[in-house]
């Protein structure tokens, strides 16, 4: 999905942090949940419903893919499913970063470094 | 903990089965892990409140998304334009039978009969159900072809009463600068049917704007005869207007309605656009020709004043037929336009 300018549409805060949490490498659901809370300074506390709804959409969009993780097998439990960022997902994240940077620059220009 | 897990599992059941099968166990694992790692009872309580609050809403959103996808898939899987099923033809016949054949047959069997007060609601239900229920079913199922004439019937009705009424208010429909009844009929037919193609294009535009109906708009864009077929349903209303106030018109109404049904059948079975256009034109003009013959034969037993003659009555039918046919075929004629230059360039040169 792209905007008329060809860029991906602006991301929701939850989607942004979910994608950001996958930048270091594949992660399973619970790790994403914790990382999201940490990255946002505890401001974005996702419920499992919101998290998996977002993961499903990101899988459908091709921004993330499933990546089986062997740690579940090592502990004898069921293999945990991990999620990894795709190149398309990275591009969406980069576009969002550029958008946020532009917004911040505009705000700096009009409000100054200290804000209004 | 056990109770919380049972409650969580119960809420998971609100999700569509496919979603649950794919993510259900994983979500439960994450919930259990998050609960186990909560640093104090207050954090655990906050987690539970968040989960119990968000899960039903997220589940309902997933169900809505699934329904949207199903509808999109169903529209994509609609049969190709040349494929006709009995069900499709039956859908078209509902309109012809309920508004054309049934009232005429009742009038024929029991002249001047009106439903008794006690069962009036039943007859109202029989007459109104197709216009009230079938369009909703059609919208839900992605506007299949069988439903299109039903919408056309409504558009013709709007054209006659709303657009025609607007002309009447301006005085344009009641020209006073001529005594020629033929010219008055020519202008009158124009004013009441010009709205049909305009409303038809507006209908297409609305469908193109509304995401659930864009599939239909795309199908029309690929085959404009579909919009003409939509307007073809209005042909039945033209017949009703044409034969209005004629006594003993039952057999002619039935014969005209059957002509319209035959045209619809031919349209649904036609494989090329030209044949589809021909089917619509012949079906409608055939129905109007039958009505014109009927009016000419019935005229001597009507009690009209001297202002009207057999010729003026036949002329009136001809004018209705002319203007409505022109409007009905306007979208289909778009298919006969040459393709845009880019498409022409893309075509390989003939060997």
mmCIF file of C-alpha atoms in Angstrom, chain A residues 12-114:
data_model
loop_
_atom_site.group_PDB
_atom_site.id
_atom_site.type_symbol
_atom_site.label_atom_id
_atom_site.label_comp_id
_atom_site.label_asym_id
_atom_site.label_seq_id
_atom_site.Cartn_x
_atom_site.Cartn_y
_atom_site.Cartn_z
ATOM 1 C CA UNK A 12 0.591 4.177 13.453
ATOM 2 C CA UNK A 13 2.682 4.477 16.568
ATOM 3 C CA UNK A 14 2.158 0.792 17.419
ATOM 4 C CA UNK A 15 3.198 -0.347 13.924
ATOM 5 C CA UNK A 16 6.223 1.932 14.001
ATOM 6 C CA UNK A 17 7.477 0.470 17.284
ATOM 7 C CA UNK A 18 6.728 -3.122 16.238
ATOM 8 C CA UNK A 19 8.809 -2.678 13.070
ATOM 9 C CA UNK A 20 11.512 -0.872 15.043
ATOM 10 C CA UNK A 21 11.703 -3.740 17.542
ATOM 11 C CA UNK A 22 12.512 -6.121 14.667
ATOM 12 C CA UNK A 23 15.441 -4.090 13.323
ATOM 13 C CA UNK A 24 18.114 -5.907 15.411
ATOM 14 C CA UNK A 25 16.817 -9.305 14.240
ATOM 15 C CA UNK A 26 13.852 -11.736 14.319
ATOM 16 C CA UNK A 27 11.822 -11.783 17.533
ATOM 17 C CA UNK A 28 8.809 -13.659 18.859
ATOM 18 C CA UNK A 29 5.578 -12.081 20.058
ATOM 19 C CA UNK A 30 6.467 -11.620 23.701
ATOM 20 C CA UNK A 31 9.875 -10.119 22.877
ATOM 21 C CA UNK A 32 8.192 -7.645 20.526
ATOM 22 C CA UNK A 33 5.713 -6.732 23.276
ATOM 23 C CA UNK A 34 8.498 -6.004 25.761
ATOM 24 C CA UNK A 35 10.717 -4.213 23.262
ATOM 25 C CA UNK A 36 7.848 -1.992 22.131
ATOM 26 C CA UNK A 37 7.169 -0.884 25.701
ATOM 27 C CA UNK A 38 10.879 -0.257 26.263
ATOM 28 C CA UNK A 39 11.445 1.684 23.031
ATOM 29 C CA UNK A 40 8.488 3.954 23.753
ATOM 30 C CA UNK A 41 9.550 4.532 27.356
ATOM 31 C CA UNK A 42 6.548 2.567 28.612
ATOM 32 C CA UNK A 43 4.082 4.813 26.766
ATOM 33 C CA UNK A 44 2.973 2.186 24.222
ATOM 34 C CA UNK A 45 1.743 -0.866 26.114
ATOM 35 C CA UNK A 46 0.318 -3.228 23.501
ATOM 36 C CA UNK A 47 -2.287 -5.830 24.349
ATOM 37 C CA UNK A 48 -1.966 -9.231 22.664
ATOM 38 C CA UNK A 49 -5.033 -8.404 20.571
ATOM 39 C CA UNK A 50 -3.488 -5.214 19.181
ATOM 40 C CA UNK A 51 -0.094 -6.874 18.706
ATOM 41 C CA UNK A 52 -1.340 -9.879 16.739
ATOM 42 C CA UNK A 53 -3.803 -7.827 14.710
ATOM 43 C CA UNK A 54 -0.872 -5.638 13.649
ATOM 44 C CA UNK A 55 1.396 -8.640 13.000
ATOM 45 C CA UNK A 56 -1.249 -10.208 10.754
ATOM 46 C CA UNK A 57 -1.577 -7.019 8.685
ATOM 47 C CA UNK A 58 2.203 -6.617 8.442
ATOM 48 C CA UNK A 59 2.507 -10.235 7.258
ATOM 49 C CA UNK A 60 -0.175 -9.607 4.625
ATOM 50 C CA UNK A 61 1.603 -6.437 3.475
ATOM 51 C CA UNK A 62 4.863 -8.324 3.214
ATOM 52 C CA UNK A 63 6.643 -5.993 5.640
ATOM 53 C CA UNK A 64 7.492 -8.885 7.957
ATOM 54 C CA UNK A 65 7.807 -12.654 7.481
ATOM 55 C CA UNK A 66 7.575 -15.626 9.810
ATOM 56 C CA UNK A 67 10.918 -17.045 10.841
ATOM 57 C CA UNK A 68 10.888 -20.240 12.941
ATOM 58 C CA UNK A 69 13.044 -19.958 16.036
ATOM 59 C CA UNK A 70 14.852 -23.035 17.296
ATOM 60 C CA UNK A 71 14.856 -22.006 21.000
ATOM 61 C CA UNK A 72 11.453 -23.610 21.656
ATOM 62 C CA UNK A 73 12.689 -26.950 20.342
ATOM 63 C CA UNK A 74 15.796 -26.696 22.548
ATOM 64 C CA UNK A 75 13.694 -26.313 25.698
ATOM 65 C CA UNK A 76 11.440 -29.192 24.669
ATOM 66 C CA UNK A 77 8.389 -26.920 24.211
ATOM 67 C CA UNK A 78 6.583 -26.131 20.989
ATOM 68 C CA UNK A 79 8.738 -24.183 18.501
ATOM 69 C CA UNK A 80 8.060 -20.462 18.923
ATOM 70 C CA UNK A 81 7.253 -18.482 15.845
ATOM 71 C CA UNK A 82 9.428 -15.443 15.313
ATOM 72 C CA UNK A 83 8.921 -12.536 12.982
ATOM 73 C CA UNK A 84 11.563 -10.882 10.841
ATOM 74 C CA UNK A 85 11.614 -7.559 9.029
ATOM 75 C CA UNK A 86 11.674 -7.737 5.213
ATOM 76 C CA UNK A 87 13.369 -5.303 2.852
ATOM 77 C CA UNK A 88 9.966 -3.794 2.154
ATOM 78 C CA UNK A 89 9.409 -3.318 5.886
ATOM 79 C CA UNK A 90 12.786 -1.629 6.229
ATOM 80 C CA UNK A 91 11.879 0.752 3.406
ATOM 81 C CA UNK A 92 8.578 1.604 5.137
ATOM 82 C CA UNK A 93 10.439 2.277 8.352
ATOM 83 C CA UNK A 94 13.000 4.465 6.564
ATOM 84 C CA UNK A 95 10.205 6.422 4.886
ATOM 85 C CA UNK A 96 8.531 6.933 8.256
ATOM 86 C CA UNK A 97 11.826 8.127 9.760
ATOM 87 C CA UNK A 98 12.194 10.647 6.909
ATOM 88 C CA UNK A 99 8.627 11.821 7.447
ATOM 89 C CA UNK A 100 9.129 12.245 11.181
ATOM 90 C CA UNK A 101 12.424 14.063 10.588
ATOM 91 C CA UNK A 102 10.699 16.455 8.181
ATOM 92 C CA UNK A 103 7.931 17.101 10.696
ATOM 93 C CA UNK A 104 10.445 17.698 13.467
ATOM 94 C CA UNK A 105 12.408 20.101 11.227
ATOM 95 C CA UNK A 106 9.223 22.029 10.417
ATOM 96 C CA UNK A 107 8.321 22.190 14.108
ATOM 97 C CA UNK A 108 11.858 23.405 14.973
ATOM 98 C CA UNK A 109 11.627 26.077 12.298
ATOM 99 C CA UNK A 110 8.369 27.492 13.580
ATOM 100 C CA UNK A 111 8.562 26.804 17.289
ATOM 101 C CA UNK A 112 12.312 26.994 17.924
ATOM 102 C CA UNK A 113 14.372 24.408 19.780
ATOM 103 C CA UNK A 114 12.579 25.028 23.079
#
